[in-house]
mmCIF file of C-alpha atoms and ligand atoms in Angstrom:
data_model
loop_
_atom_site.group_PDB
_atom_site.id
_atom_site.type_symbol
_atom_site.label_atom_id
_atom_site.label_comp_id
_atom_site.label_asym_id
_atom_site.label_seq_id
_atom_site.Cartn_x
_atom_site.Cartn_y
_atom_site.Cartn_z
ATOM 1 C CA MET A 139 9.801 -16.490 -48.528
ATOM 2 C CA GLU A 140 11.208 -13.494 -50.373
ATOM 3 C CA THR A 141 14.550 -12.205 -49.130
ATOM 4 C CA TRP A 142 13.556 -8.545 -49.489
ATOM 5 C CA PHE A 143 10.553 -9.205 -47.231
ATOM 6 C CA LEU A 144 12.744 -10.692 -44.479
ATOM 7 C CA VAL A 145 15.290 -7.866 -44.834
ATOM 8 C CA THR A 146 12.469 -5.298 -44.516
ATOM 9 C CA VAL A 147 11.147 -7.048 -41.397
ATOM 10 C CA PHE A 148 14.631 -7.132 -39.835
ATOM 11 C CA ILE A 149 15.300 -3.439 -40.547
ATOM 12 C CA THR A 150 11.845 -2.508 -39.203
ATOM 13 C CA GLY A 151 12.785 -4.431 -36.045
ATOM 14 C CA LEU A 152 16.070 -2.528 -35.726
ATOM 15 C CA LEU A 153 14.232 0.804 -36.053
ATOM 16 C CA MET A 154 11.528 -0.238 -33.588
ATOM 17 C CA GLY A 155 14.289 -1.375 -31.200
ATOM 18 C CA SER A 156 15.790 2.090 -31.457
ATOM 19 C CA PHE A 157 12.422 3.556 -30.394
ATOM 20 C CA PHE A 158 12.148 0.965 -27.573
ATOM 21 C CA ASN A 159 15.502 2.218 -26.252
ATOM 22 C CA VAL A 160 13.917 5.649 -25.864
ATOM 23 C CA CYS A 161 10.969 4.026 -24.030
ATOM 24 C CA ILE A 162 13.299 2.001 -21.780
ATOM 25 C CA TYR A 163 15.232 5.133 -20.822
ATOM 26 C CA ARG A 164 12.304 7.522 -20.424
ATOM 27 C CA ILE A 165 9.320 5.536 -19.063
ATOM 28 C CA PRO A 166 10.888 4.805 -15.622
ATOM 29 C CA LYS A 167 11.798 8.508 -15.399
ATOM 30 C CA LYS A 168 8.196 9.394 -16.291
ATOM 31 C CA GLU A 169 9.370 11.429 -19.307
ATOM 32 C CA SER A 170 7.472 11.743 -22.596
ATOM 33 C CA ILE A 171 8.469 9.136 -25.189
ATOM 34 C CA VAL A 172 7.783 11.474 -28.140
ATOM 35 C CA SER A 173 9.432 14.763 -27.197
ATOM 36 C CA PRO A 174 12.078 16.064 -26.974
ATOM 37 C CA ALA A 175 13.834 14.383 -29.933
ATOM 38 C CA SER A 176 16.614 11.842 -29.240
ATOM 39 C CA HIS A 177 19.582 13.404 -27.508
ATOM 40 C CA CYS A 178 22.756 12.316 -25.732
ATOM 41 C CA THR A 179 21.861 11.613 -22.115
ATOM 42 C CA THR A 180 25.178 13.067 -20.924
ATOM 43 C CA CYS A 181 25.742 16.281 -22.941
ATOM 44 C CA ASN A 182 22.165 16.727 -24.264
ATOM 45 C CA ALA A 183 23.447 17.187 -27.842
ATOM 46 C CA LYS A 184 20.604 16.527 -30.276
ATOM 47 C CA LEU A 185 21.204 13.364 -32.310
ATOM 48 C CA ASN A 186 20.485 13.488 -36.022
ATOM 49 C CA GLY A 187 21.109 11.725 -39.304
ATOM 50 C CA PRO A 188 23.881 9.150 -38.978
ATOM 51 C CA ASP A 189 23.716 9.136 -35.140
ATOM 52 C CA LEU A 190 20.271 7.562 -35.341
ATOM 53 C CA ILE A 191 21.118 4.575 -37.549
ATOM 54 C CA PRO A 192 20.579 1.496 -35.341
ATOM 55 C CA VAL A 193 23.620 -0.643 -34.406
ATOM 56 C CA LEU A 194 25.864 0.840 -37.154
ATOM 57 C CA SER A 195 26.149 4.261 -35.482
ATOM 58 C CA TYR A 196 27.132 2.528 -32.226
ATOM 59 C CA LEU A 197 29.816 0.504 -34.034
ATOM 60 C CA CYS A 198 31.136 3.475 -36.054
ATOM 61 C CA LEU A 199 31.377 5.676 -32.956
ATOM 62 C CA ARG A 200 32.894 2.761 -30.947
ATOM 63 C CA GLY A 201 30.174 3.096 -28.308
ATOM 64 C CA ARG A 202 30.814 6.755 -27.495
ATOM 65 C CA CYS A 203 28.865 9.991 -28.027
ATOM 66 C CA ARG A 204 30.103 11.890 -31.131
ATOM 67 C CA TYR A 205 30.076 15.185 -29.228
ATOM 68 C CA CYS A 206 31.135 14.577 -25.610
ATOM 69 C CA HIS A 207 32.646 11.075 -26.012
ATOM 70 C CA ALA A 208 30.651 9.764 -23.049
ATOM 71 C CA LYS A 209 30.215 5.977 -23.140
ATOM 72 C CA ILE A 210 26.917 4.775 -24.635
ATOM 73 C CA SER A 211 25.392 1.721 -22.951
ATOM 74 C CA VAL A 212 25.771 -1.512 -24.922
ATOM 75 C CA ARG A 213 22.066 -1.979 -24.194
ATOM 76 C CA TYR A 214 21.252 0.287 -27.164
ATOM 77 C CA PRO A 215 22.630 -1.910 -29.984
ATOM 78 C CA LEU A 216 21.612 -5.085 -28.093
ATOM 79 C CA VAL A 217 17.937 -4.061 -27.824
ATOM 80 C CA GLU A 218 17.983 -3.084 -31.523
ATOM 81 C CA LEU A 219 19.523 -6.395 -32.615
ATOM 82 C CA LEU A 220 17.212 -8.354 -30.309
ATOM 83 C CA THR A 221 14.087 -6.664 -31.671
ATOM 84 C CA GLY A 222 15.259 -7.170 -35.276
ATOM 85 C CA SER A 223 15.987 -10.861 -34.627
ATOM 86 C CA VAL A 224 12.691 -11.495 -32.800
ATOM 87 C CA TYR A 225 10.662 -9.900 -35.623
ATOM 88 C CA LEU A 226 12.667 -11.916 -38.162
ATOM 89 C CA ALA A 227 12.066 -15.189 -36.295
ATOM 90 C CA LEU A 228 8.322 -14.450 -36.087
ATOM 91 C CA ALA A 229 8.180 -13.586 -39.810
ATOM 92 C CA VAL A 230 9.978 -16.801 -40.783
ATOM 93 C CA ARG A 231 7.698 -18.874 -38.547
ATOM 94 C CA PHE A 232 4.320 -17.235 -39.320
ATOM 95 C CA GLY A 233 4.705 -15.205 -42.557
ATOM 96 C CA MET A 234 3.080 -11.796 -42.867
ATOM 97 C CA GLY A 235 -0.433 -11.604 -41.429
ATOM 98 C CA LYS A 236 -2.530 -11.034 -38.335
ATOM 99 C CA THR A 237 -0.636 -13.696 -36.351
ATOM 100 C CA PHE A 238 2.724 -12.070 -37.050
ATOM 101 C CA VAL A 239 1.454 -8.611 -36.096
ATOM 102 C CA THR A 240 -0.150 -9.839 -32.861
ATOM 103 C CA TYR A 241 2.978 -11.673 -31.715
ATOM 104 C CA ALA A 242 5.281 -8.818 -32.780
ATOM 105 C CA VAL A 243 3.235 -6.362 -30.691
ATOM 106 C CA LEU A 244 3.324 -8.666 -27.642
ATOM 107 C CA CYS A 245 7.065 -9.348 -28.001
ATOM 108 C CA SER A 246 7.725 -5.610 -28.293
ATOM 109 C CA PHE A 247 6.083 -4.951 -24.923
ATOM 110 C CA LEU A 248 7.970 -7.910 -23.422
ATOM 111 C CA ILE A 249 11.337 -6.590 -24.660
ATOM 112 C CA ILE A 250 10.683 -3.129 -23.157
ATOM 113 C CA ALA A 251 9.430 -4.620 -19.861
ATOM 114 C CA ALA A 252 12.392 -7.024 -19.602
ATOM 115 C CA ALA A 253 14.970 -4.286 -20.229
ATOM 116 C CA ILE A 254 13.352 -1.912 -17.701
ATOM 117 C CA ASP A 255 13.078 -4.692 -15.113
ATOM 118 C CA MET A 256 16.771 -5.600 -15.564
ATOM 119 C CA GLU A 257 17.842 -2.003 -15.038
ATOM 120 C CA TYR A 258 15.366 -0.697 -12.451
ATOM 121 C CA GLN A 259 13.719 -3.841 -10.944
ATOM 122 C CA ILE A 260 10.294 -2.436 -11.782
ATOM 123 C CA ILE A 261 7.692 -3.041 -14.472
ATOM 124 C CA PRO A 262 5.849 0.271 -14.987
ATOM 125 C CA ASP A 263 2.028 0.105 -14.772
ATOM 126 C CA GLY A 264 1.701 2.508 -17.713
ATOM 127 C CA LEU A 265 3.524 0.040 -19.946
ATOM 128 C CA ILE A 266 1.258 -2.842 -18.856
ATOM 129 C CA LEU A 267 -1.879 -0.734 -19.368
ATOM 130 C CA THR A 268 -0.792 0.386 -22.854
ATOM 131 C CA GLY A 269 0.003 -3.222 -23.780
ATOM 132 C CA GLY A 270 -3.332 -4.289 -22.288
ATOM 133 C CA LEU A 271 -5.182 -1.818 -24.528
ATOM 134 C CA PHE A 272 -3.459 -3.321 -27.590
ATOM 135 C CA GLY A 273 -4.312 -6.838 -26.370
ATOM 136 C CA ILE A 274 -7.995 -6.016 -25.839
ATOM 137 C CA LEU A 275 -8.248 -4.229 -29.205
ATOM 138 C CA LEU A 276 -6.586 -7.093 -31.102
ATOM 139 C CA SER A 277 -8.880 -9.599 -29.397
ATOM 140 C CA LEU A 278 -12.099 -7.616 -30.012
ATOM 141 C CA THR A 279 -11.219 -7.095 -33.690
ATOM 142 C CA GLY A 280 -10.542 -10.804 -34.220
ATOM 143 C CA TRP A 281 -6.771 -10.536 -34.745
ATOM 144 C CA THR A 282 -5.967 -12.898 -31.895
ATOM 145 C CA VAL A 283 -7.873 -15.275 -29.573
ATOM 146 C CA SER A 284 -11.575 -14.709 -28.695
ATOM 147 C CA TRP A 285 -12.325 -12.232 -25.919
ATOM 148 C CA GLN A 286 -13.432 -15.057 -23.598
ATOM 149 C CA ASN A 287 -10.111 -16.844 -24.121
ATOM 150 C CA SER A 288 -8.249 -13.559 -23.786
ATOM 151 C CA LEU A 289 -10.006 -12.822 -20.485
ATOM 152 C CA SER A 290 -9.319 -16.303 -19.054
ATOM 153 C CA GLY A 291 -5.705 -15.981 -20.211
ATOM 154 C CA MET A 292 -5.378 -12.738 -18.300
ATOM 155 C CA LEU A 293 -6.926 -14.247 -15.150
ATOM 156 C CA LEU A 294 -4.646 -17.307 -15.326
ATOM 157 C CA GLY A 295 -1.532 -15.264 -16.127
ATOM 158 C CA GLY A 296 -2.224 -12.739 -13.388
ATOM 159 C CA GLY A 297 -3.501 -15.359 -10.928
ATOM 160 C CA VAL A 298 -0.695 -17.938 -10.862
ATOM 161 C CA PRO A 299 2.037 -15.443 -9.862
ATOM 162 C CA LEU A 300 -0.360 -14.082 -7.232
ATOM 163 C CA LEU A 301 -0.713 -17.618 -5.858
ATOM 164 C CA ILE A 302 3.079 -18.143 -5.864
ATOM 165 C CA ARG A 303 3.456 -14.809 -4.065
ATOM 166 C CA PHE A 304 0.901 -15.888 -1.464
ATOM 167 C CA LEU A 305 2.457 -19.353 -0.920
ATOM 168 C CA PHE A 306 5.952 -17.869 -0.647
ATOM 169 C CA TRP A 307 4.705 -15.386 1.892
ATOM 170 C CA MET A 308 2.988 -18.164 3.905
ATOM 171 C CA ILE A 309 6.090 -20.371 3.926
ATOM 172 C CA ARG A 310 8.994 -17.918 4.062
ATOM 173 C CA HIS A 311 7.249 -14.731 5.167
ATOM 174 C CA LYS A 312 8.713 -12.681 2.361
ATOM 175 C CA GLU A 313 7.939 -11.671 -1.204
ATOM 176 C CA GLY A 314 8.796 -14.415 -3.701
ATOM 177 C CA MET A 315 7.741 -12.698 -6.855
ATOM 178 C CA GLY A 316 7.296 -9.043 -7.719
ATOM 179 C CA GLY A 317 3.734 -7.788 -8.241
ATOM 180 C CA GLY A 318 4.786 -6.506 -11.667
ATOM 181 C CA ASP A 319 5.560 -10.062 -12.834
ATOM 182 C CA GLY A 320 1.915 -11.060 -12.336
ATOM 183 C CA LYS A 321 0.705 -8.025 -14.258
ATOM 184 C CA LEU A 322 3.092 -8.801 -17.124
ATOM 185 C CA MET A 323 1.980 -12.449 -17.200
ATOM 186 C CA GLY A 324 -1.633 -11.197 -17.233
ATOM 187 C CA LEU A 325 -0.727 -9.111 -20.302
ATOM 188 C CA VAL A 326 0.697 -12.235 -21.986
ATOM 189 C CA GLY A 327 -2.594 -13.997 -21.188
ATOM 190 C CA LEU A 328 -4.617 -11.259 -22.890
ATOM 191 C CA PHE A 329 -2.719 -11.852 -26.133
ATOM 192 C CA LEU A 330 -2.345 -15.639 -26.065
ATOM 193 C CA GLY A 331 -5.401 -17.107 -24.315
ATOM 194 C CA TRP A 332 -5.250 -19.467 -21.347
ATOM 195 C CA LYS A 333 -3.718 -22.619 -22.871
ATOM 196 C CA GLN A 334 -0.669 -20.987 -24.347
ATOM 197 C CA THR A 335 -0.330 -18.791 -21.272
ATOM 198 C CA ALA A 336 -0.077 -21.932 -19.139
ATOM 199 C CA LEU A 337 2.798 -23.106 -21.353
ATOM 200 C CA SER A 338 4.421 -19.661 -21.199
ATOM 201 C CA ILE A 339 4.278 -19.637 -17.376
ATOM 202 C CA LEU A 340 5.828 -23.102 -17.230
ATOM 203 C CA LEU A 341 8.652 -22.189 -19.620
ATOM 204 C CA SER A 342 9.295 -18.883 -17.798
ATOM 205 C CA ILE A 343 9.648 -20.700 -14.482
ATOM 206 C CA TYR A 344 11.974 -23.308 -16.050
ATOM 207 C CA ALA A 345 14.111 -20.587 -17.665
ATOM 208 C CA GLY A 346 14.291 -18.573 -14.428
ATOM 209 C CA GLY A 347 14.982 -21.697 -12.350
ATOM 210 C CA LEU A 348 17.752 -22.833 -14.682
ATOM 211 C CA PHE A 349 19.405 -19.409 -14.654
ATOM 212 C CA GLY A 350 19.028 -19.036 -10.861
ATOM 213 C CA GLY A 351 20.458 -22.543 -10.359
ATOM 214 C CA ILE A 352 23.496 -21.753 -12.506
ATOM 215 C CA LEU A 353 24.103 -18.510 -10.569
ATOM 216 C CA LEU A 354 23.838 -20.404 -7.264
ATOM 217 C CA LEU A 355 26.300 -23.050 -8.488
ATOM 218 C CA LEU A 356 28.730 -20.343 -9.563
ATOM 219 C CA HIS A 357 28.235 -18.668 -6.149
ATOM 220 C CA ARG A 358 27.267 -15.473 -7.925
ATOM 221 C CA LYS A 359 24.006 -15.154 -5.981
ATOM 222 C CA LYS A 360 22.644 -16.164 -2.605
ATOM 223 C CA CYS A 361 19.341 -17.992 -2.242
ATOM 224 C CA ASP A 362 17.614 -14.850 -1.007
ATOM 225 C CA ASP A 363 18.826 -12.494 -3.749
ATOM 226 C CA ALA A 364 16.080 -11.229 -6.034
ATOM 227 C CA ILE A 365 16.519 -11.762 -9.769
ATOM 228 C CA PRO A 366 14.400 -9.667 -12.157
ATOM 229 C CA PHE A 367 11.865 -12.109 -13.571
ATOM 230 C CA ALA A 368 10.487 -10.194 -16.585
ATOM 231 C CA PRO A 369 13.347 -11.353 -18.874
ATOM 232 C CA PHE A 370 12.354 -14.975 -18.170
ATOM 233 C CA ILE A 371 8.680 -14.221 -18.849
ATOM 234 C CA ALA A 372 9.840 -12.764 -22.182
ATOM 235 C CA ILE A 373 12.002 -15.818 -22.995
ATOM 236 C CA GLY A 374 9.336 -18.329 -21.901
ATOM 237 C CA THR A 375 6.598 -16.573 -23.861
ATOM 238 C CA PHE A 376 8.752 -16.235 -26.979
ATOM 239 C CA LEU A 377 9.598 -19.967 -26.891
ATOM 240 C CA SER A 378 5.947 -20.898 -26.345
ATOM 241 C CA ILE A 379 4.940 -18.754 -29.348
ATOM 242 C CA LEU A 380 7.560 -20.291 -31.656
ATOM 243 C CA TYR A 381 7.505 -23.917 -30.561
ATOM 244 C CA ARG A 382 4.097 -24.430 -28.943
ATOM 245 C CA ARG A 383 3.124 -27.579 -30.857
ATOM 246 C CA ASP A 384 6.546 -29.246 -30.680
ATOM 247 C CA LEU A 385 6.888 -28.458 -26.973
ATOM 248 C CA ILE A 386 3.464 -29.842 -26.026
ATOM 249 C CA ARG A 387 4.086 -33.031 -28.039
ATOM 250 C CA TRP A 388 7.545 -33.412 -26.471
ATOM 251 C CA TYR A 389 6.122 -32.833 -22.988
ATOM 252 C CA PHE A 390 3.423 -35.486 -23.420
ATOM 253 C CA GLN A 391 5.918 -37.979 -24.813
ATOM 254 C CA ILE A 392 8.256 -37.538 -21.851
ATOM 255 C CA PHE A 393 5.632 -37.698 -19.109
ATOM 256 C CA PHE A 394 2.960 -39.942 -20.649
ATOM 257 C CA GLY A 395 4.925 -41.906 -23.235
ATOM 258 C CA ARG A 396 2.671 -40.782 -26.067
ATOM 259 C CA TYR A 397 1.004 -37.767 -27.594
ATOM 260 C CA PRO A 398 -2.813 -37.874 -27.622
ATOM 261 C CA GLY A 399 -4.289 -37.367 -31.094
HETATM 262 ZN ZN1 ZN B 182 27.179 13.468 -25.490
#
């Protein structure tokens, strides 16, 4: 694969990440994501030129606003780097084409949802609906799975968390999983179809369980503390996209001793 192609993909990811930062900051506040132009959230100074270069401007300014010297959250360069790296990984794995575009769109929505969930413990409905529109469009135009598969993926993705929520409520009489998690998993289903959604759910639960277990061991959390789950949905889905075949083979070999076919 050509180096210039990968560099272009990575830089596009950095720039998209910069836009996602605007979304992450403004969507929970119900502000427009297109206007006004980017500005410092402390002194309102309009950012232009060099202030808008992803990651580098943060490093050059040592994480502070050029005008009022207020601290800039480290989330900004992290989201940019994360988006660049995710796009790069998808490009290396799938090359340029419909598959890459579909997965890049899905991962973009997952990154925004995960960051908002970590900061505000919500997953905005508007974000899910916008992502859903993309998912339906991509499916109807033949860029991703068939619409039947897309629909069953959405029902499975949205349904399993609903079931967990119900069981948790029956057993412990409290909410085990946020309603937003089910909607986000339903969105994943729309893009990936039901089989890969099943794998994504499994991996998300493993990732969340592992992280929760480590926090419990370190006494950083109590059993009843809520942990935002969207980041684990993002991690689980990303892993299932990249390593689907290897993971399914590995799973069968561990539990059944062989891989069918
Ligand atoms: Zn400022």
